[in-house]
């Protein structure tokens, strides 16, 4: 039986009437996305139509999921809210703090020892507040959610940008910051700007070497890393119905790399098969009863350009395998052109490591397709030329593929099985290298390949491909190898060609597991003690941020003018910093240390206007904070893209940054700034970015009349006595302005709960 089946059945009982109300309010047929959004309105049945990309709407998500790195701060905030139990089903998953080094058993044992304080905190706080707890080793949050919790027609939020993975099972699943999760767990509505809609029509059918991964690699090449910003991608067509449920999940997962709010597929036979195969036949039966509501209306798919803001069409029958990169997930290369690209661009042809698995591609189908390639190599007496690692997505998948002999196949090829955790995908990788800064190439089946993302080396050229293509390239040890056309030669001089991969969507003998790693919470958590040591360097109880002083802001200093790409990895790095995710003061020592300073082309080196000296970004900001001086951070396009980590907003807030002014924001980061009481502003004229000088003193005017839709003015007073006054825009609505005035959204939540006692 599924978790929370009563909640699912209750939602389904009202689904039809909610959709009918939405059709009446909008006066038109509905996409699947619209059906789910309107069915989850906080107010209940729809009474008005919402304008895409403009109207802020309050929703009632069905559940919340948190991974261990972000759960710490989310739950530290929730502890301040005053509730005794979460208002909606919620879970914590321990997958981020396990570092990959030598292999699954040793790495997991070391992680349990090193992170005991954090795991004990998360287990106890979950126990106290009614939250399901998945222990370290249980699996990656998104794979576990797909296996256990996702359901067609639902809505969930998660404190990780790849929460969107669950869209493969027909649920609107959206990555958020911990403050948003805190709101929903506290029983409050969740606010989102009603998204635009991009329709992706899939025709034909995949065959041969082409996999579901290649669909999203193709889409990423079309839309780029910000082409999906503010939009939900809805996949439809006969090609969509032919894809496995986990293949759909892969596509939705990497939608985060194009900035999409989320991605989704309609309910179909493949989803029903997956639900039944993962012991959720009751969900499949309930979904079958309302199947007409769990897909877009026929009129929509017959004339998609009328109902979507943009339509993309891909013929799966002619789609080539793709390899994307390096350094960005949207640089898309069909495999027929990749070898030439390697040569022309001078990328290192030698492939040093191939890594498969992660939350993006760790299903039973993925493992069996990759294993079919690995077996061909060993059958032909050929060992992989590159290092090779396998990361199972969950203990259920790991146990099952081991039972069925696939892990042994990889080990014969020379592969190393890592723990059921994120590992190298998020920089949790103690890579074996004699020179950690050497120029080199790796290929992964992961989702994100920004510079330094995997191993901290800016010279690591990371490429993204399907598990089967990654496996084939690892066998050959060369980026120039095309498994569709090229031959390999073993030590005996025998030539052979790899045949097309063969995979199995669902295990013939069914899934099996001895201990899935789940801990249910206490029925009554009132007696459970959550202990945080005041001397801990891993955990720190939070103090409320101060409210706005009620005046315009004068005499601010420029902290940094960031040049080019500035992701959440640049603002608050992961890797070794993950251990401080529950300690705001300590993790603030990584604030913006990866951002490139426009004025000297260096990272982590900025001018302290109080002394004239250059120092680290966090060190300089701490000096400003000690002197009672506020600052401004200036950034480029799509500032804050990448992970949902709210630390990238909390650290500047904690250290005294008052405003972030950029050309454009990534959605989650902008929301995170608002939640923490920060000013997130954009240039009305992007050319004004060039006017900002290193020694500027800055005023922000118009805050005493802070109003939705009304721009603010910023004055940049230059060292030579001149000044530039520029107009800056914002997207704050009335509620978000109240967050700013109160000092943070959480301050309002706590105030309201105290008033209701």
XYZ file of C-alpha atoms in Angstrom:
757
model
C 0.000 0.000 0.000
C 1.143 3.527 -0.764
C 2.079 6.119 1.810
C -0.741 8.609 2.464
C -3.317 6.767 0.321
C -6.172 8.464 2.178
C -4.780 11.885 1.261
C -4.514 10.838 -2.385
C -8.073 9.495 -2.482
C -9.405 12.672 -0.883
C -7.653 14.793 -3.515
C -9.007 12.604 -6.315
C -12.563 12.796 -4.958
C -12.599 16.548 -5.626
C -10.482 16.533 -8.771
C -13.259 16.452 -11.334
C -15.264 19.270 -9.763
C -12.132 21.419 -9.332
C -11.259 20.986 -13.010
C -14.807 21.767 -14.118
C -14.676 24.974 -12.070
C -11.361 25.854 -13.724
C -12.776 25.287 -17.212
C -15.677 27.560 -16.335
C -13.383 30.245 -14.913
C -10.984 30.183 -17.857
C -13.531 29.506 -20.568
C -11.323 27.066 -22.420
C -9.953 23.508 -22.512
C -7.097 22.891 -20.082
C -3.570 21.560 -20.264
C -2.588 18.952 -17.683
C -0.468 21.557 -15.906
C -3.436 23.887 -15.561
C -5.660 21.094 -14.284
C -3.256 20.270 -11.474
C -2.542 23.881 -10.567
C -6.209 24.876 -10.461
C -7.028 21.709 -8.502
C -4.560 22.815 -5.816
C -5.666 26.405 -5.298
C -5.509 27.368 -1.624
C -8.932 29.005 -1.927
C -10.573 25.830 -3.241
C -12.529 25.819 -6.490
C -11.393 28.368 -9.067
C -13.453 31.512 -9.472
C -11.146 33.433 -11.814
C -8.540 32.817 -14.484
C -4.910 33.622 -13.710
C -2.554 35.308 -16.146
C 0.545 33.287 -16.885
C 3.812 34.919 -15.956
C 2.079 37.733 -14.077
C -0.349 36.700 -11.342
C 0.919 35.407 -8.000
C -1.233 32.527 -6.825
C -1.525 30.703 -3.501
C -1.442 26.904 -3.682
C -1.940 24.005 -1.277
C 0.781 21.390 -1.973
C 0.107 17.804 -0.932
C 3.528 17.076 0.515
C 7.078 18.310 1.226
C 10.410 16.517 0.715
C 13.801 17.642 2.055
C 17.331 16.361 1.567
C 19.737 16.371 4.488
C 21.860 19.341 3.401
C 18.881 21.681 3.002
C 16.638 20.032 5.621
C 18.881 21.292 8.404
C 18.146 24.946 7.741
C 14.530 24.277 6.759
C 13.845 22.475 10.020
C 15.813 24.954 12.120
C 13.435 27.544 10.694
C 10.382 25.312 11.237
C 11.331 24.956 14.907
C 10.773 28.710 15.233
C 7.266 28.553 13.748
C 5.519 27.307 16.902
C 3.779 24.176 15.549
C 3.853 20.764 17.225
C 3.485 18.750 14.007
C 3.815 19.323 10.260
C 0.579 20.223 8.500
C 1.212 18.087 5.393
C 3.040 14.771 4.866
C 6.777 15.522 4.862
C 10.015 13.544 4.599
C 13.764 13.959 5.117
C 16.273 12.024 3.003
C 19.959 11.637 3.968
C 21.720 11.595 0.609
C 23.967 14.675 0.291
C 26.524 14.275 3.079
C 28.055 10.964 1.951
C 31.367 11.546 0.195
C 32.388 9.122 -2.555
C 35.955 7.894 -2.214
C 36.604 4.153 -2.193
C 33.243 2.373 -2.366
C 29.775 2.063 -0.914
C 30.391 0.290 2.404
C 33.447 2.227 3.523
C 32.097 5.566 2.360
C 28.773 5.059 4.144
C 30.452 3.950 7.375
C 32.691 7.017 7.348
C 29.746 9.330 6.632
C 27.712 7.949 9.527
C 30.617 8.646 11.849
C 31.512 12.096 10.527
C 27.910 13.297 10.278
C 26.485 11.603 13.359
C 25.545 14.900 14.993
C 23.606 16.040 11.921
C 21.907 12.690 11.339
C 20.888 12.507 15.004
C 19.440 16.021 14.794
C 17.480 15.256 11.620
C 16.207 11.944 12.997
C 15.073 13.497 16.266
C 13.491 16.612 14.784
C 11.667 14.381 12.268
C 10.509 12.117 15.085
C 9.218 15.077 17.077
C 7.297 16.840 14.329
C 5.780 13.888 12.443
C 8.220 13.727 9.525
C 9.226 10.504 7.747
C 13.002 9.934 7.962
C 15.054 8.079 5.364
C 18.400 7.053 6.814
C 21.805 7.516 5.154
C 22.183 4.796 2.538
C 18.436 4.576 1.846
C 18.859 6.412 -1.425
C 18.791 9.692 -3.274
C 15.771 11.806 -2.393
C 14.361 12.031 -5.931
C 14.613 8.314 -6.675
C 13.013 7.472 -3.324
C 10.225 10.012 -3.916
C 9.513 8.475 -7.326
C 9.439 4.982 -5.820
C 7.436 5.817 -2.717
C 5.553 9.114 -2.772
C 4.942 10.682 -6.194
C 1.474 10.199 -7.651
C -0.369 11.426 -10.765
C -2.198 14.720 -10.395
C -0.541 15.738 -7.136
C 1.514 18.767 -6.160
C 4.625 18.664 -4.016
C 7.520 20.935 -3.164
C 11.024 19.894 -2.210
C 14.125 21.646 -0.933
C 16.208 20.633 -3.924
C 16.075 21.926 -7.485
C 15.765 18.385 -8.870
C 12.514 17.758 -7.014
C 11.139 18.107 -10.549
C 12.210 14.493 -11.158
C 8.830 13.377 -9.792
C 7.096 14.846 -12.854
C 7.855 11.506 -14.481
C 4.956 10.161 -12.443
C 2.564 12.944 -13.412
C 2.899 15.176 -10.350
C 3.674 18.897 -10.337
C 6.854 18.798 -8.258
C 8.767 22.019 -7.708
C 12.100 22.831 -6.101
C 11.995 25.535 -3.431
C 14.048 27.019 -0.647
C 13.710 25.878 2.939
C 11.642 28.911 3.896
C 8.953 27.871 1.406
C 9.015 24.344 2.824
C 8.724 25.809 6.307
C 5.594 27.736 5.290
C 3.843 24.673 3.897
C 4.826 22.451 6.824
C 3.434 25.180 9.079
C 0.064 24.981 7.331
C 0.337 28.128 5.253
C -0.291 28.523 1.520
C 2.600 28.374 -0.905
C 2.897 31.224 -3.371
C 4.048 30.936 -6.985
C 3.763 33.198 -9.988
C 1.406 31.359 -12.324
C 3.835 29.788 -14.796
C 3.957 30.053 -18.515
C 3.518 26.791 -20.426
C 5.867 25.182 -22.925
C 4.477 22.181 -24.763
C 6.873 19.502 -25.983
C 5.291 17.160 -28.504
C 7.099 13.861 -28.875
C 6.450 11.780 -31.973
C 7.996 8.503 -33.109
C 9.777 6.093 -30.794
C 13.255 5.716 -29.340
C 15.422 2.926 -30.662
C 18.985 1.677 -30.621
C 21.455 3.803 -28.682
C 19.047 6.702 -28.163
C 17.590 7.035 -24.648
C 15.221 9.270 -22.715
C 18.262 11.255 -21.573
C 18.852 12.344 -25.165
C 15.426 13.989 -25.292
C 16.228 16.414 -22.495
C 19.774 16.937 -23.773
C 18.191 17.975 -27.074
C 15.648 20.215 -25.326
C 18.430 21.835 -23.279
C 20.249 22.655 -26.484
C 17.103 24.273 -27.872
C 16.029 26.286 -24.823
C 19.434 26.969 -23.134
C 19.981 27.198 -19.386
C 17.396 29.940 -18.913
C 14.944 29.252 -21.735
C 12.522 27.503 -19.405
C 12.597 30.144 -16.668
C 9.128 30.862 -15.321
C 7.584 28.015 -17.318
C 6.404 24.449 -16.874
C 7.236 22.017 -19.661
C 4.413 19.629 -20.494
C 5.349 16.619 -22.620
C 2.697 14.908 -24.732
C 2.163 12.836 -27.865
C 2.535 9.185 -28.778
C 6.274 9.424 -28.224
C 5.690 10.482 -24.616
C 3.428 7.516 -23.960
C 6.087 5.118 -25.244
C 8.670 6.183 -22.629
C 9.125 4.315 -19.369
C 8.061 6.062 -16.178
C 11.661 6.359 -14.969
C 12.686 7.603 -18.420
C 10.103 10.334 -18.042
C 11.630 11.102 -14.652
C 15.060 11.568 -16.232
C 13.620 14.133 -18.649
C 11.810 16.022 -15.894
C 14.873 15.906 -13.659
C 17.085 17.761 -16.111
C 14.397 20.344 -16.776
C 15.998 22.124 -13.822
C 19.024 22.772 -16.059
C 16.976 24.973 -18.382
C 15.452 26.952 -15.534
C 12.009 25.363 -15.825
C 9.693 25.622 -12.834
C 9.037 21.930 -13.399
C 8.184 19.419 -16.137
C 5.383 16.883 -16.361
C 3.924 13.983 -18.343
C 0.304 12.861 -18.413
C -0.821 9.674 -16.703
C -0.549 6.615 -18.941
C -0.048 2.845 -18.976
C 3.687 3.146 -18.250
C 2.975 5.066 -15.051
C 0.360 2.538 -14.006
C 2.873 -0.255 -14.583
C 5.472 1.512 -12.443
C 3.009 2.167 -9.628
C 2.013 -1.485 -9.552
C 5.653 -2.578 -9.690
C 6.504 -0.436 -6.674
C 3.686 -1.783 -4.472
C 1.257 1.043 -5.190
C -1.493 -0.740 -7.082
C -3.970 1.172 -4.901
C -2.720 4.462 -6.361
C -2.913 3.098 -9.902
C -6.484 1.926 -9.307
C -7.474 5.337 -7.944
C -5.739 7.134 -10.835
C -7.414 4.878 -13.409
C -10.781 5.978 -12.048
C -10.071 9.634 -12.913
C -7.659 9.060 -15.824
C -9.464 11.590 -18.047
C -8.475 14.334 -15.601
C -4.808 13.283 -15.386
C -3.882 14.372 -18.889
C -4.480 17.473 -20.974
C -7.772 17.920 -22.798
C -7.943 16.489 -26.320
C -8.473 19.952 -27.826
C -5.190 21.132 -26.299
C -3.059 18.424 -27.837
C -4.865 18.683 -31.186
C -3.956 22.371 -31.452
C -1.098 22.950 -28.984
C 0.054 26.320 -30.333
C -3.270 27.812 -29.224
C -2.905 26.653 -25.631
C 0.841 26.769 -24.925
C 3.105 29.817 -24.920
C 5.685 27.875 -26.934
C 5.665 24.489 -28.634
C 8.633 22.256 -29.428
C 8.317 19.082 -31.495
C 10.859 16.248 -31.462
C 10.718 13.107 -33.593
C 12.166 10.352 -31.426
C 12.632 8.060 -34.406
C 15.377 10.282 -35.835
C 16.828 11.652 -32.587
C 20.547 10.962 -32.139
C 22.310 10.263 -28.852
C 23.685 13.533 -27.478
C 26.619 14.583 -25.338
C 26.333 17.989 -23.680
C 29.114 20.199 -22.381
C 31.647 21.059 -21.215
C 30.981 23.460 -18.340
C 27.293 23.958 -19.151
C 24.425 21.473 -19.607
C 22.951 23.206 -22.653
C 25.881 22.916 -25.078
C 24.367 20.042 -27.037
C 26.287 17.834 -29.467
C 24.756 14.996 -31.520
C 27.185 12.115 -31.226
C 27.847 12.207 -34.979
C 29.371 15.679 -34.524
C 30.941 15.291 -31.097
C 34.343 13.886 -32.125
C 34.901 16.834 -34.456
C 33.882 19.246 -31.697
C 36.437 17.677 -29.351
C 39.173 18.176 -31.915
C 38.202 21.693 -33.010
C 37.853 22.977 -29.428
C 40.969 21.275 -28.136
C 39.189 19.449 -25.333
C 41.186 16.593 -23.749
C 40.256 13.531 -25.797
C 41.334 11.052 -23.164
C 38.368 10.220 -20.981
C 39.581 9.674 -17.442
C 36.398 8.786 -15.552
C 32.903 7.678 -16.506
C 30.234 8.047 -13.835
C 26.707 6.675 -14.111
C 23.739 6.838 -11.777
C 22.713 9.829 -9.628
C 19.151 11.067 -9.178
C 18.902 11.562 -12.951
C 19.727 8.111 -14.265
C 19.742 5.390 -11.620
C 16.669 3.369 -12.437
C 16.535 -0.364 -13.032
C 16.204 0.350 -16.744
C 19.250 2.637 -16.756
C 21.411 0.107 -14.928
C 20.388 -2.800 -17.172
C 21.008 -0.851 -20.395
C 24.453 0.238 -19.225
C 25.233 -3.273 -17.967
C 24.406 -4.727 -21.388
C 27.243 -2.596 -22.800
C 29.635 -3.487 -19.974
C 28.979 -7.209 -20.521
C 29.926 -6.939 -24.182
C 33.294 -5.503 -23.201
C 34.106 -8.287 -20.740
C 32.799 -10.933 -23.158
C 35.365 -9.627 -25.628
C 38.183 -9.588 -23.036
C 38.207 -5.809 -22.930
C 38.493 -3.813 -19.698
C 37.422 -0.204 -19.405
C 40.194 2.246 -20.289
C 38.732 4.892 -17.948
C 37.816 4.701 -14.288
C 34.162 3.837 -13.896
C 31.705 4.340 -11.038
C 28.099 3.346 -10.487
C 25.768 5.198 -8.104
C 22.489 3.348 -7.460
C 19.609 5.703 -6.765
C 18.066 3.806 -3.878
C 18.630 0.763 -1.728
C 15.671 -0.847 -3.482
C 17.308 -0.426 -6.886
C 20.745 -1.423 -5.570
C 19.491 -4.573 -3.879
C 17.499 -5.608 -6.940
C 20.260 -5.041 -9.515
C 22.714 -6.878 -7.270
C 20.283 -9.800 -6.984
C 19.952 -9.879 -10.759
C 23.733 -9.873 -11.337
C 24.217 -6.436 -12.880
C 26.566 -5.027 -10.254
C 28.840 -8.019 -10.767
C 28.857 -7.227 -14.493
C 30.122 -3.707 -13.786
C 32.727 -4.947 -11.332
C 34.121 -7.357 -13.937
C 34.527 -4.385 -16.245
C 36.502 -2.558 -13.560
C 33.668 -0.500 -12.104
C 33.299 0.626 -8.477
C 29.871 0.737 -6.855
C 29.361 3.852 -4.743
C 26.877 4.473 -1.945
C 23.220 5.199 -2.659
C 23.825 8.935 -2.473
C 24.510 12.016 -4.564
C 28.295 11.769 -4.309
C 30.270 13.155 -7.268
C 27.149 14.717 -8.790
C 27.227 17.457 -6.140
C 30.964 17.670 -5.525
C 31.000 15.013 -2.805
C 33.856 13.204 -4.511
C 37.329 12.574 -3.119
C 38.703 12.038 -6.594
C 41.919 10.088 -6.942
C 44.227 12.452 -8.809
C 47.937 13.219 -8.591
C 47.268 16.745 -9.824
C 43.878 18.130 -8.718
C 44.129 21.058 -11.161
C 45.154 19.187 -14.299
C 43.199 19.647 -17.521
C 41.120 16.487 -18.091
C 37.789 15.114 -19.315
C 35.067 13.123 -17.573
C 31.637 11.991 -18.761
C 28.673 11.504 -16.434
C 25.015 10.587 -16.644
C 24.328 13.325 -14.106
C 22.415 16.556 -14.708
C 24.715 19.463 -13.969
C 28.262 20.078 -15.181
C 29.228 23.610 -14.221
C 32.923 24.338 -13.732
C 34.273 22.683 -10.540
C 30.880 21.069 -9.910
C 32.076 17.466 -9.586
C 35.641 17.542 -8.277
C 36.470 21.185 -7.557
C 38.874 21.391 -10.507
C 38.104 24.245 -12.933
C 40.047 22.351 -15.606
C 37.865 19.262 -15.467
C 35.860 19.197 -18.691
C 32.636 17.517 -17.608
C 30.241 16.198 -20.243
C 26.726 14.814 -19.741
C 25.342 11.797 -21.617
C 23.087 8.793 -21.120
C 24.361 5.925 -18.923
C 24.870 3.675 -21.957
C 26.869 6.271 -23.919
C 28.881 7.080 -20.783
C 29.631 3.392 -20.313
C 30.701 2.961 -23.933
C 33.025 5.965 -23.782
C 34.530 4.724 -20.510
C 35.252 1.386 -22.170
C 37.005 3.098 -25.056
C 38.646 5.746 -22.875
C 38.234 8.361 -25.606
C 35.754 11.170 -26.222
C 36.223 10.681 -29.962
C 34.844 7.142 -29.847
C 31.428 6.769 -31.460
C 29.906 3.432 -30.376
C 27.376 3.610 -33.194
C 30.100 3.362 -35.853
C 33.525 2.626 -34.361
C 35.271 -0.642 -33.483
C 37.363 -1.612 -30.455
C 40.421 -3.889 -30.436
C 41.327 -6.053 -27.462
C 44.795 -7.142 -26.342
C 44.660 -10.127 -28.684
C 44.149 -7.865 -31.676
C 40.526 -8.919 -32.062
C 38.196 -6.204 -33.323
C 34.609 -5.934 -32.172
C 31.770 -3.427 -32.281
C 29.424 -2.738 -29.403
C 25.863 -3.737 -30.142
C 22.888 -1.592 -29.224
C 22.044 -1.533 -25.506
C 19.275 -3.753 -24.213
C 17.422 -2.869 -21.039
C 14.502 -3.986 -18.906
C 12.106 -1.325 -17.640
C 10.859 -3.312 -14.650
C 12.559 -6.311 -12.995
C 11.047 -9.597 -14.117
C 11.153 -10.937 -10.565
C 9.951 -7.664 -9.110
C 11.766 -5.228 -6.844
C 13.206 -6.526 -3.591
C 14.889 -4.998 -0.561
C 15.778 -6.170 2.956
C 15.903 -2.758 4.669
C 14.735 0.235 2.651
C 16.028 2.572 5.366
C 12.772 4.226 6.476
C 12.061 5.431 10.022
C 8.482 6.412 10.843
C 7.963 9.329 13.246
C 6.526 9.065 16.733
C 2.745 9.155 17.002
C 3.166 11.778 19.726
C 6.393 13.713 19.531
C 5.802 15.958 22.534
C 8.325 14.073 24.662
C 11.033 13.906 21.975
C 13.990 16.169 22.687
C 15.813 17.924 19.852
C 19.263 18.824 21.122
C 21.616 21.260 19.437
C 24.871 21.853 21.287
C 25.739 25.543 21.686
C 29.376 24.662 20.936
C 28.625 22.704 17.756
C 30.353 23.742 14.537
C 27.771 21.824 12.459
C 24.469 23.076 13.882
C 23.343 26.458 15.167
C 19.933 27.597 16.373
C 18.705 30.614 14.432
C 18.118 34.141 15.638
C 15.400 36.154 13.846
C 16.606 38.693 11.290
C 15.949 42.328 12.196
C 13.020 44.170 10.680
C 13.496 46.944 8.112
C 14.283 50.258 9.789
C 11.517 52.085 7.898
C 13.712 54.408 5.823
C 15.448 54.516 2.480
C 18.906 52.966 2.586
C 21.809 55.402 2.377
C 25.582 55.067 2.222
C 25.757 51.407 1.261
C 29.042 50.032 -0.097
C 29.562 47.863 -3.162
C 30.675 44.428 -1.968
C 31.252 42.838 -5.359
C 30.273 43.338 -8.975
C 30.135 39.755 -10.184
C 31.024 39.106 -13.806
C 29.417 36.388 -15.920
C 27.824 33.172 -14.655
C 27.121 33.278 -10.925
C 25.252 30.164 -9.846
C 24.352 29.090 -6.336
C 27.579 27.069 -6.475
C 29.469 30.351 -6.880
C 27.463 32.047 -4.121
C 27.511 29.164 -1.624
C 29.664 26.236 -2.693
C 28.737 22.639 -1.910
C 31.408 19.925 -1.644
C 33.322 20.294 1.649
C 31.008 23.123 2.739
C 28.027 20.783 2.983
C 29.009 19.919 6.546
C 28.156 23.468 7.639
C 24.661 23.578 6.103
C 23.121 23.652 9.592
C 25.424 26.397 10.929
C 24.692 29.747 9.338
C 27.680 31.572 10.794
C 30.223 28.977 9.695
C 28.851 28.394 6.219
C 28.774 32.142 5.642
C 32.545 31.893 5.280
C 31.952 30.590 1.741
C 29.744 33.479 0.648
C 30.478 34.423 -2.982
C 33.999 32.986 -2.871
C 33.432 31.522 -6.329
C 32.166 34.728 -7.964
C 34.439 36.508 -10.453
C 35.147 40.133 -9.476
C 34.527 42.372 -12.499
C 37.236 44.827 -11.482
C 40.226 42.495 -11.118
C 39.108 39.284 -12.860
C 39.801 37.336 -9.648
C 37.656 35.207 -7.373
C 37.336 35.843 -3.649
C 39.277 39.107 -3.816
C 37.395 42.384 -3.358
C 38.239 45.888 -2.198
C 37.395 46.914 1.354
C 36.327 50.556 0.999
C 36.917 51.159 4.701
C 40.638 50.362 4.476
C 41.458 50.364 0.759
C 42.875 46.852 1.113
C 41.824 43.759 -0.811
C 40.563 40.686 0.983
C 38.202 37.742 0.760
C 34.540 38.393 0.042
C 33.209 37.015 3.355
C 36.073 38.610 5.311
C 35.405 41.997 3.734
C 31.674 41.700 4.356
C 32.266 40.797 8.012
C 34.343 43.986 8.329
C 31.447 46.006 6.914
C 29.012 44.263 9.276
C 31.222 45.040 12.287
C 31.269 48.691 11.228
C 27.488 48.764 10.792
C 27.751 49.374 7.044
C 25.292 47.745 4.641
C 26.329 46.574 1.183
C 25.057 45.761 -2.279
C 25.939 42.798 -4.498
C 25.734 43.343 -8.268
C 25.400 40.456 -10.702
C 24.913 39.486 -14.335
C 22.264 37.394 -16.146
C 20.354 34.496 -14.555
C 21.968 35.193 -11.197
C 21.507 32.314 -8.749
C 20.813 29.584 -11.292
C 21.314 25.997 -10.209
C 20.554 24.493 -6.830
C 17.651 25.588 -4.652
C 19.953 26.114 -1.663
C 18.641 29.004 0.404
C 22.039 29.432 2.035
C 22.927 31.504 -1.040
C 20.304 33.994 0.197
C 20.685 33.528 3.954
C 24.445 34.092 4.035
C 24.347 37.589 2.490
C 21.364 38.430 4.709
C 23.174 37.209 7.825
C 26.357 39.126 7.007
C 24.625 42.418 6.267
C 24.120 42.609 2.496
C 20.991 44.703 1.937
C 20.302 44.285 -1.779
C 21.233 42.153 -4.759
C 21.009 44.006 -8.095
C 21.323 41.948 -11.269
C 20.398 41.805 -14.940
C 18.090 38.831 -14.304
C 17.412 36.236 -11.584
C 16.884 32.503 -11.552
C 13.397 31.908 -10.099
C 14.174 29.983 -6.918
C 16.997 32.271 -5.856
C 14.904 35.401 -6.285
C 12.190 33.861 -4.105
C 14.755 32.823 -1.504
C 16.042 36.397 -1.275
C 12.506 37.686 -0.764
C 11.790 35.105 1.953
C 14.848 36.235 3.921
C 13.881 39.912 3.830
C 16.408 40.867 1.162
C 15.945 43.247 -1.766
C 16.216 41.401 -5.073
C 16.336 44.046 -7.803
C 16.927 44.090 -11.556
C 18.292 46.776 -13.865
C 15.550 48.530 -15.813
C 18.277 49.164 -18.392
C 20.811 46.336 -18.394
C 23.436 48.712 -19.798
C 23.473 50.421 -16.384
C 25.526 47.466 -15.146
C 28.498 49.160 -16.826
C 28.059 52.365 -14.791
C 28.828 50.743 -11.449
C 32.337 51.473 -10.140
C 34.456 49.758 -7.508
C 34.417 52.551 -4.894
C 30.743 53.454 -5.198
C 28.609 54.546 -2.251
C 25.040 53.556 -2.913
C 21.613 54.866 -1.936
C 18.322 53.028 -2.490
C 15.380 55.403 -2.699
C 11.644 54.760 -2.799
C 11.436 52.149 -0.023
C 9.152 54.321 2.098
C 6.649 53.965 -0.733
C 7.553 50.373 -1.646
C 4.657 49.291 -3.895
C 4.037 46.371 -6.268
C 4.989 47.304 -9.826
C 6.586 50.624 -8.846
C 10.339 50.822 -9.624
C 12.908 52.025 -7.111
C 15.793 54.428 -7.669
C 19.416 53.681 -6.889
C 22.109 56.346 -6.731
C 25.707 55.313 -7.329
C 27.970 57.990 -5.889
C 31.392 57.637 -7.505
C 34.755 58.391 -5.926
C 35.355 61.343 -8.283
C 32.301 63.159 -6.954
C 29.997 62.320 -9.855
C 26.903 60.134 -9.549
C 24.600 57.971 -11.625
C 20.945 57.590 -10.717
C 19.330 54.526 -12.264
C 15.909 52.921 -12.218
C 15.657 49.377 -10.864
C 12.713 47.021 -11.100
C 11.353 44.434 -8.700
C 8.670 41.729 -8.703
C 7.512 42.075 -5.083
C 3.788 41.758 -4.440
C 2.064 43.105 -1.337
C 2.744 40.026 0.769
C 6.405 39.904 -0.227
C 6.803 43.584 0.649
C 5.508 42.682 4.114
C 8.222 40.010 4.322
C 10.798 42.703 3.598
C 9.357 45.070 6.173
C 9.199 42.350 8.850
C 12.787 41.283 8.160
C 11.851 37.840 6.823
C 8.774 35.768 5.988
C 9.430 33.588 9.032
C 9.065 36.587 11.331
C 5.477 36.979 10.103
C 4.726 33.261 10.494
C 5.969 33.246 14.069
C 4.076 36.442 14.887
C 0.821 34.996 13.528
C 1.190 31.741 15.476
C 1.950 33.587 18.695
C -1.126 35.757 18.163
C -3.339 32.693 17.627
C -2.401 31.009 20.909
